[in-house]
Amino acid sequence: MANPEAALIQGVHMLRRKSRLEYNLKSGWSLCPDFITFLITKRCNYRCYRCSAHAPEEMKKELAKEMTLDDYKRIIDEVSPYKPAIYFCGGEPTLRDDLVEVIKYIKKKGMITAMTTNASILEEKLASDIVKSGIDFVSISLDGDEAAHDRSRGIPGAYKSVLRGVENLKKARGAKPCPHIKLVGIIDPENPYASRHVLETAKRLGVDEANFGHLMFYTPEIRNDQKKFVEKHGIGSEYITGMETEKEFKLDIPGLKKMVDEIKNFKGVHTSIAQGFDLDVEKYYAAPYQYPNLHSECMTPWFSAIIRPDGNVSPCMEFNVGNIKERKFLKIWNDPKWKMFRRIKSQRKENVPACFRCGEGQKIKFD
């Protein structure tokens, strides 16, 4: 309602997706993205499990690679005619001193924008500045109760920062509908009922949505399969979405199913699960692990792009196709390597190992 032009164009993009025209052509060509992720920094002030982003030497290296405000303005100017939604993630996006300026420039061009944050530095002034920037959506990560969240984030007080950040955003937006505020969390396959706390906290805080995802993971065998895929096709990278695990999960399948049902039927706040409510969680988690079947459709490479802090552009999985500082975005968007990747996905003749448990657009199904 507040942005009819962007809403209209997003409606056109939705029709593109539903028509499946570009996907069904199987040529690998796509008109333009409707969603672009700005991975605006890899720096982070938390020490989340299995993450090295907090290493000081790595943070210094990443800071030196980051694009400037002028770089982002140039990219925004190029993509603004087809009004993709712009999503900020990291690292921790709020560590960028010019984040608010980038958001303002996107909104000046009439586009929808959103971000995910750990809320660690979301004090009153920053929260107010972010709300005034015109951002449409803000997601804040929450893993469970105070002990669970602080443990997973590696920082005492992380849980209290979430509560404070939500309250500061709500205070700053007042009676306005924007930004839409949601809590996001992972359903722990070994302790699924931890998500109940996220639901209850979302309702208590009065946020607009509670969004969940199943754990994305892979095994050393999948990593080896991905290396072979890269060698065979000459595209992609050895990066795989999710965490590597060498052991089987101590699963609570009945608890998982019950928790999914609770999330689906929870009253008081809108709920969603990234992989959908109908995912077969037993086949998803139980060993021996199955590949999703070849009808596990994913249109992400046709409609979405990631721009990394150094300007590298990829469809997903750190598969870098070109750099925005050296080539125009639309040239990269239909680069021969990107088109080949789309063709492999649409022809459904082989699995892409890096997609093993990726829920970022893939509709995972099992035989």
Short mmCIF file of C-alpha atoms in Angstrom, two decimals:
data_model
loop_
_atom_site.label_atom_id
_atom_site.label_comp_id
_atom_site.label_asym_id
_atom_site.label_seq_id
_atom_site.Cartn_x
_atom_site.Cartn_y
_atom_site.Cartn_z
CA MET A 1 0.00 0.00 0.00
CA ALA A 2 2.86 2.37 0.84
CA ASN A 3 4.86 1.45 -2.27
CA PRO A 4 2.41 0.67 -5.10
CA GLU A 5 5.02 0.79 -7.89
CA ALA A 6 7.31 -1.74 -6.20
CA ALA A 7 4.29 -3.85 -5.24
CA LEU A 8 3.09 -3.92 -8.86
CA ILE A 9 6.50 -4.95 -10.19
CA GLN A 10 6.86 -7.62 -7.48
CA GLY A 11 3.46 -8.88 -8.62
CA VAL A 12 4.80 -9.18 -12.17
CA HIS A 13 7.82 -11.09 -10.83
CA MET A 14 5.47 -13.44 -8.95
CA LEU A 15 3.63 -14.12 -12.20
CA ARG A 16 6.98 -14.86 -13.87
CA ARG A 17 7.68 -17.47 -11.21
CA LYS A 18 4.23 -19.02 -11.43
CA SER A 19 4.33 -19.15 -15.24
CA ARG A 20 7.65 -21.06 -15.07
CA LEU A 21 8.38 -19.79 -18.58
CA GLU A 22 12.10 -19.14 -18.12
CA TYR A 23 12.52 -22.38 -16.16
CA ASN A 24 10.69 -24.48 -18.76
CA LEU A 25 12.68 -23.01 -21.65
CA LYS A 26 15.65 -25.02 -20.29
CA SER A 27 18.02 -22.67 -22.12
CA GLY A 28 19.43 -21.29 -18.88
CA TRP A 29 18.46 -17.73 -19.80
CA SER A 30 16.61 -15.46 -17.36
CA LEU A 31 15.25 -11.94 -17.82
CA CYS A 32 16.32 -10.44 -14.48
CA PRO A 33 16.34 -11.22 -10.75
CA ASP A 34 13.46 -10.35 -8.46
CA PHE A 35 15.58 -10.78 -5.31
CA ILE A 36 19.19 -9.76 -4.63
CA THR A 37 21.09 -10.48 -1.43
CA PHE A 38 23.75 -7.97 -0.44
CA LEU A 39 26.13 -9.97 1.74
CA ILE A 40 27.35 -6.57 2.85
CA THR A 41 30.04 -7.75 5.27
CA LYS A 42 31.50 -11.01 6.54
CA ARG A 43 32.55 -9.37 9.79
CA CYS A 44 30.73 -10.45 12.93
CA ASN A 45 30.95 -9.69 16.63
CA TYR A 46 29.54 -13.06 17.72
CA ARG A 47 31.24 -16.46 18.02
CA CYS A 48 28.59 -18.79 16.70
CA TYR A 49 29.31 -22.51 16.68
CA ARG A 50 31.49 -23.67 13.77
CA CYS A 51 31.92 -20.12 12.49
CA SER A 52 35.29 -18.37 12.10
CA ALA A 53 33.88 -14.94 11.30
CA HIS A 54 34.93 -13.64 14.72
CA ALA A 55 38.65 -14.31 14.13
CA PRO A 56 40.35 -10.86 14.35
CA GLU A 57 42.82 -11.52 11.53
CA GLU A 58 39.99 -12.64 9.23
CA MET A 59 37.90 -9.58 10.10
CA LYS A 60 40.76 -7.29 9.08
CA LYS A 61 41.13 -9.10 5.76
CA GLU A 62 37.41 -8.92 5.06
CA LEU A 63 37.21 -5.21 5.93
CA ALA A 64 39.88 -4.45 3.35
CA LYS A 65 37.84 -6.24 0.64
CA GLU A 66 34.48 -4.59 1.32
CA MET A 67 32.87 -2.44 -1.36
CA THR A 68 32.32 1.26 -0.70
CA LEU A 69 29.08 3.22 -0.47
CA ASP A 70 29.69 4.50 -4.02
CA ASP A 71 30.08 0.90 -5.24
CA TYR A 72 26.69 0.03 -3.78
CA LYS A 73 25.04 3.11 -5.25
CA ARG A 74 26.31 2.15 -8.69
CA ILE A 75 24.92 -1.40 -8.34
CA ILE A 76 21.57 -0.08 -7.09
CA ASP A 77 21.36 2.33 -10.04
CA GLU A 78 21.92 -0.55 -12.45
CA VAL A 79 19.32 -2.94 -11.00
CA SER A 80 16.67 -0.39 -9.97
CA PRO A 81 14.71 -0.41 -13.29
CA TYR A 82 13.38 -3.93 -12.60
CA LYS A 83 12.85 -3.32 -8.87
CA PRO A 84 14.23 -6.45 -7.21
CA ALA A 85 13.79 -6.77 -3.46
CA ILE A 86 17.14 -6.20 -1.71
CA TYR A 87 18.08 -8.28 1.33
CA PHE A 88 21.01 -7.53 3.66
CA CYS A 89 22.86 -10.26 5.52
CA GLY A 90 26.38 -11.01 6.70
CA GLY A 91 28.30 -11.46 8.98
CA GLU A 92 26.44 -8.84 10.92
CA PRO A 93 25.10 -6.07 8.62
CA THR A 94 24.85 -3.43 11.37
CA LEU A 95 28.67 -3.44 11.69
CA ARG A 96 28.72 -1.44 8.43
CA ASP A 97 28.77 2.23 9.42
CA ASP A 98 27.07 3.18 6.15
CA LEU A 99 24.31 0.54 6.26
CA VAL A 100 21.56 3.11 6.84
CA GLU A 101 22.81 5.21 3.91
CA VAL A 102 22.68 2.19 1.59
CA ILE A 103 19.12 1.39 2.73
CA LYS A 104 18.05 5.02 2.17
CA TYR A 105 19.44 4.95 -1.35
CA ILE A 106 17.54 1.73 -2.14
CA LYS A 107 14.31 3.25 -0.82
CA LYS A 108 14.97 6.40 -2.86
CA LYS A 109 14.88 4.14 -5.91
CA GLY A 110 11.51 2.71 -4.83
CA MET A 111 12.59 -0.82 -3.96
CA ILE A 112 11.64 -3.18 -1.13
CA THR A 113 14.45 -3.96 1.32
CA ALA A 114 15.03 -6.19 4.34
CA MET A 115 17.77 -7.48 6.60
CA THR A 116 18.68 -10.11 9.20
CA THR A 117 20.54 -9.04 12.34
CA ASN A 118 21.71 -10.55 15.62
CA ALA A 119 20.49 -7.30 17.31
CA SER A 120 23.72 -7.02 19.29
CA ILE A 121 24.13 -3.28 18.67
CA LEU A 122 20.52 -2.42 17.95
CA GLU A 123 20.37 0.36 20.55
CA GLU A 124 17.72 3.10 20.45
CA LYS A 125 19.54 5.43 18.04
CA LEU A 126 20.48 2.77 15.50
CA ALA A 127 17.00 1.22 15.71
CA SER A 128 15.46 4.65 15.13
CA ASP A 129 17.79 5.35 12.18
CA ILE A 130 16.96 1.98 10.60
CA VAL A 131 13.22 2.55 10.94
CA LYS A 132 13.53 6.08 9.51
CA SER A 133 15.52 4.70 6.56
CA GLY A 134 12.26 3.10 5.35
CA ILE A 135 13.35 -0.54 5.56
CA ASP A 136 10.43 -2.93 5.01
CA PHE A 137 11.43 -6.06 6.96
CA VAL A 138 13.81 -6.81 9.86
CA SER A 139 14.53 -10.38 10.96
CA ILE A 140 16.21 -11.10 14.30
CA SER A 141 17.73 -14.50 15.04
CA LEU A 142 16.71 -16.38 18.18
CA ASP A 143 17.76 -19.96 18.93
CA GLY A 144 15.85 -20.76 22.12
CA ASP A 145 15.79 -19.65 25.75
CA GLU A 146 18.50 -17.46 27.28
CA ALA A 147 20.94 -20.27 28.07
CA ALA A 148 20.51 -21.95 24.67
CA HIS A 149 20.78 -18.72 22.68
CA ASP A 150 23.84 -17.40 24.53
CA ARG A 151 25.54 -20.79 24.20
CA SER A 152 24.94 -21.06 20.45
CA ARG A 153 26.02 -17.46 19.84
CA GLY A 154 29.12 -17.74 22.03
CA ILE A 155 28.45 -14.40 23.76
CA PRO A 156 26.87 -13.83 27.21
CA GLY A 157 23.99 -11.38 26.93
CA ALA A 158 23.11 -12.27 23.34
CA TYR A 159 19.57 -13.23 24.37
CA LYS A 160 18.99 -9.94 26.21
CA SER A 161 20.19 -8.10 23.09
CA VAL A 162 17.41 -9.74 21.07
CA LEU A 163 14.73 -8.59 23.53
CA ARG A 164 16.20 -5.08 23.67
CA GLY A 165 16.53 -4.86 19.88
CA VAL A 166 12.91 -5.86 19.28
CA GLU A 167 11.63 -3.36 21.82
CA ASN A 168 13.76 -0.57 20.31
CA LEU A 169 12.46 -1.31 16.81
CA LYS A 170 8.85 -1.41 18.00
CA LYS A 171 9.28 1.85 19.88
CA ALA A 172 10.83 3.53 16.84
CA ARG A 173 8.14 2.40 14.38
CA GLY A 174 5.23 3.25 16.71
CA ALA A 175 1.87 2.60 15.07
CA LYS A 176 3.36 2.25 11.58
CA PRO A 177 3.29 -1.19 9.90
CA CYS A 178 6.90 -0.99 8.72
CA PRO A 179 9.29 -2.49 9.32
CA HIS A 180 7.70 -5.90 9.59
CA ILE A 181 9.53 -7.54 12.51
CA LYS A 182 10.07 -11.27 12.77
CA LEU A 183 12.02 -13.68 14.94
CA VAL A 184 13.81 -16.44 13.05
CA GLY A 185 15.17 -19.69 14.45
CA ILE A 186 16.34 -23.21 13.59
CA ILE A 187 14.36 -26.23 14.79
CA ASP A 188 16.93 -28.34 16.65
CA PRO A 189 16.46 -31.98 15.52
CA GLU A 190 17.84 -33.21 18.86
CA ASN A 191 15.88 -30.75 21.00
CA PRO A 192 12.92 -29.58 18.90
CA TYR A 193 10.93 -28.19 21.83
CA ALA A 194 13.45 -25.34 22.16
CA SER A 195 11.48 -23.73 19.33
CA ARG A 196 8.46 -23.47 21.60
CA HIS A 197 10.28 -20.71 23.49
CA VAL A 198 10.79 -18.79 20.24
CA LEU A 199 7.05 -19.02 19.52
CA GLU A 200 6.10 -17.85 22.99
CA THR A 201 8.67 -15.03 22.92
CA ALA A 202 7.43 -13.84 19.52
CA LYS A 203 3.89 -13.66 20.88
CA ARG A 204 4.97 -11.98 24.13
CA LEU A 205 7.04 -9.35 22.34
CA GLY A 206 4.30 -8.67 19.82
CA VAL A 207 6.38 -9.20 16.69
CA ASP A 208 4.69 -9.78 13.34
CA GLU A 209 6.02 -13.23 12.52
CA ALA A 210 7.98 -16.23 13.79
CA ASN A 211 9.88 -17.98 11.00
CA PHE A 212 11.72 -21.29 11.35
CA GLY A 213 13.98 -23.47 9.30
CA HIS A 214 15.24 -27.02 9.55
CA LEU A 215 18.94 -27.51 10.11
CA MET A 216 20.88 -27.49 6.85
CA PHE A 217 23.74 -30.01 6.95
CA TYR A 218 25.96 -32.31 4.88
CA THR A 219 28.49 -35.10 5.40
CA PRO A 220 32.14 -35.52 4.29
CA GLU A 221 30.84 -37.86 1.55
CA ILE A 222 28.66 -35.09 0.16
CA ARG A 223 31.68 -32.75 0.14
CA ASN A 224 33.59 -35.33 -1.94
CA ASP A 225 30.63 -35.64 -4.32
CA GLN A 226 30.63 -31.84 -4.75
CA LYS A 227 34.34 -31.83 -5.63
CA LYS A 228 33.61 -34.38 -8.36
CA PHE A 229 30.70 -32.24 -9.62
CA VAL A 230 32.96 -29.18 -9.93
CA GLU A 231 35.63 -31.20 -11.74
CA LYS A 232 33.06 -32.69 -14.13
CA HIS A 233 31.27 -29.48 -15.11
CA GLY A 234 33.82 -26.74 -14.42
CA ILE A 235 31.23 -24.72 -12.50
CA GLY A 236 30.28 -24.26 -8.87
CA SER A 237 32.54 -24.34 -5.83
CA GLU A 238 33.38 -26.67 -2.97
CA TYR A 239 31.24 -24.59 -0.60
CA ILE A 240 28.11 -26.39 0.64
CA THR A 241 25.17 -24.73 2.40
CA GLY A 242 24.88 -25.77 6.06
CA MET A 243 27.11 -27.42 8.66
CA GLU A 244 29.28 -30.48 8.15
CA THR A 245 28.51 -33.43 10.40
CA GLU A 246 30.35 -36.72 10.73
CA LYS A 247 27.96 -38.28 13.23
CA GLU A 248 24.33 -39.25 13.17
CA PHE A 249 21.87 -37.04 15.00
CA LYS A 250 20.32 -38.18 18.28
CA LEU A 251 16.92 -37.61 16.77
CA ASP A 252 13.58 -37.00 18.39
CA ILE A 253 11.39 -37.68 15.35
CA PRO A 254 8.07 -37.69 17.26
CA GLY A 255 9.12 -34.44 18.93
CA LEU A 256 10.08 -32.91 15.58
CA LYS A 257 6.74 -33.79 14.04
CA LYS A 258 4.86 -32.48 17.05
CA MET A 259 6.85 -29.23 17.07
CA VAL A 260 6.19 -28.65 13.36
CA ASP A 261 2.50 -29.16 14.04
CA GLU A 262 2.63 -26.71 16.99
CA ILE A 263 4.31 -24.08 14.81
CA LYS A 264 1.70 -24.58 12.08
CA ASN A 265 -1.23 -24.18 14.46
CA PHE A 266 0.20 -21.57 16.84
CA LYS A 267 -2.15 -18.68 17.59
CA GLY A 268 -1.14 -15.10 18.27
CA VAL A 269 1.59 -14.60 15.69
CA HIS A 270 1.97 -15.56 12.03
CA THR A 271 4.27 -18.58 11.60
CA SER A 272 6.17 -20.16 8.72
CA ILE A 273 8.86 -22.76 8.03
CA ALA A 274 11.37 -22.16 5.24
CA GLN A 275 11.17 -25.73 3.90
CA GLY A 276 7.40 -25.88 4.32
CA PHE A 277 5.20 -27.71 6.78
CA ASP A 278 4.96 -30.89 4.69
CA LEU A 279 8.66 -31.86 4.66
CA ASP A 280 9.27 -35.52 5.59
CA VAL A 281 11.49 -34.81 8.62
CA GLU A 282 12.30 -38.49 9.17
CA LYS A 283 13.82 -38.93 5.71
CA TYR A 284 15.42 -35.48 6.00
CA TYR A 285 17.37 -36.31 9.18
CA ALA A 286 17.56 -40.10 9.57
CA ALA A 287 20.66 -42.00 8.40
CA PRO A 288 21.51 -43.36 5.93
CA TYR A 289 21.02 -39.90 4.43
CA GLN A 290 19.19 -39.73 1.12
CA TYR A 291 19.71 -37.19 -1.62
CA PRO A 292 16.50 -35.26 -2.38
CA ASN A 293 14.88 -36.68 -5.48
CA LEU A 294 15.41 -34.99 -8.83
CA HIS A 295 11.98 -33.35 -8.66
CA SER A 296 13.11 -31.20 -5.70
CA GLU A 297 12.63 -28.04 -7.70
CA CYS A 298 14.61 -24.87 -7.07
CA MET A 299 14.11 -21.70 -9.11
CA THR A 300 16.58 -19.64 -7.10
CA PRO A 301 19.22 -19.48 -9.90
CA TRP A 302 16.58 -17.97 -12.26
CA PHE A 303 15.36 -15.27 -9.89
CA SER A 304 17.95 -14.58 -7.20
CA ALA A 305 21.55 -13.41 -6.93
CA ILE A 306 24.07 -12.86 -4.15
CA ILE A 307 26.53 -9.97 -4.24
CA ARG A 308 29.40 -10.55 -1.84
CA PRO A 309 31.36 -7.91 0.10
CA ASP A 310 34.18 -7.87 -2.48
CA GLY A 311 31.79 -7.53 -5.44
CA ASN A 312 31.71 -11.18 -6.54
CA VAL A 313 28.29 -12.25 -7.84
CA SER A 314 26.87 -15.76 -7.56
CA PRO A 315 23.57 -17.65 -7.79
CA CYS A 316 24.36 -19.45 -4.50
CA MET A 317 26.96 -21.61 -2.74
CA GLU A 318 29.83 -19.11 -3.19
CA PHE A 319 29.86 -20.08 -6.88
CA ASN A 320 31.38 -16.81 -8.12
CA VAL A 321 30.55 -16.03 -11.75
CA GLY A 322 31.93 -12.50 -12.07
CA ASN A 323 32.73 -9.32 -10.20
CA ILE A 324 30.48 -6.26 -10.21
CA LYS A 325 33.50 -3.96 -10.26
CA GLU A 326 34.64 -5.43 -13.58
CA ARG A 327 31.40 -6.28 -15.45
CA LYS A 328 27.82 -5.08 -15.63
CA PHE A 329 25.41 -7.04 -13.46
CA LEU A 330 23.18 -8.23 -16.33
CA LYS A 331 26.25 -9.53 -18.18
CA ILE A 332 27.09 -11.66 -15.15
CA TRP A 333 23.43 -12.64 -14.69
CA ASN A 334 23.36 -14.51 -18.03
CA ASP A 335 27.01 -15.55 -18.08
CA PRO A 336 27.53 -18.95 -19.80
CA LYS A 337 28.49 -20.59 -16.48
CA TRP A 338 25.33 -19.33 -14.76
CA LYS A 339 23.21 -20.51 -17.69
CA MET A 340 24.86 -23.93 -17.58
CA PHE A 341 24.05 -24.20 -13.86
CA ARG A 342 20.40 -23.37 -14.57
CA ARG A 343 20.25 -25.98 -17.32
CA ILE A 344 21.63 -28.69 -15.02
CA LYS A 345 19.00 -27.80 -12.42
CA SER A 346 16.09 -27.73 -14.90
CA GLN A 347 17.03 -30.92 -16.77
CA ARG A 348 16.79 -32.95 -13.52
CA LYS A 349 19.28 -35.60 -14.65
CA GLU A 350 21.69 -35.40 -11.74
CA ASN A 351 21.91 -34.07 -8.21
CA VAL A 352 23.96 -31.01 -7.36
CA PRO A 353 25.63 -32.24 -4.13
CA ALA A 354 25.92 -28.72 -2.69
CA CYS A 355 22.11 -28.55 -2.69
CA PHE A 356 21.92 -31.64 -0.42
CA ARG A 357 19.92 -30.01 2.41
CA CYS A 358 19.67 -26.46 1.14
CA GLY A 359 16.30 -24.95 2.04
CA GLU A 360 16.93 -21.54 0.54
CA GLY A 361 14.46 -21.90 -2.30
CA GLN A 362 14.61 -25.65 -2.88
CA LYS A 363 11.42 -27.66 -2.32
CA ILE A 364 12.97 -30.81 -0.89
CA LYS A 365 11.21 -34.08 -1.73
CA PHE A 366 12.18 -37.71 -1.24
CA ASP A 367 11.34 -40.86 -3.22
#
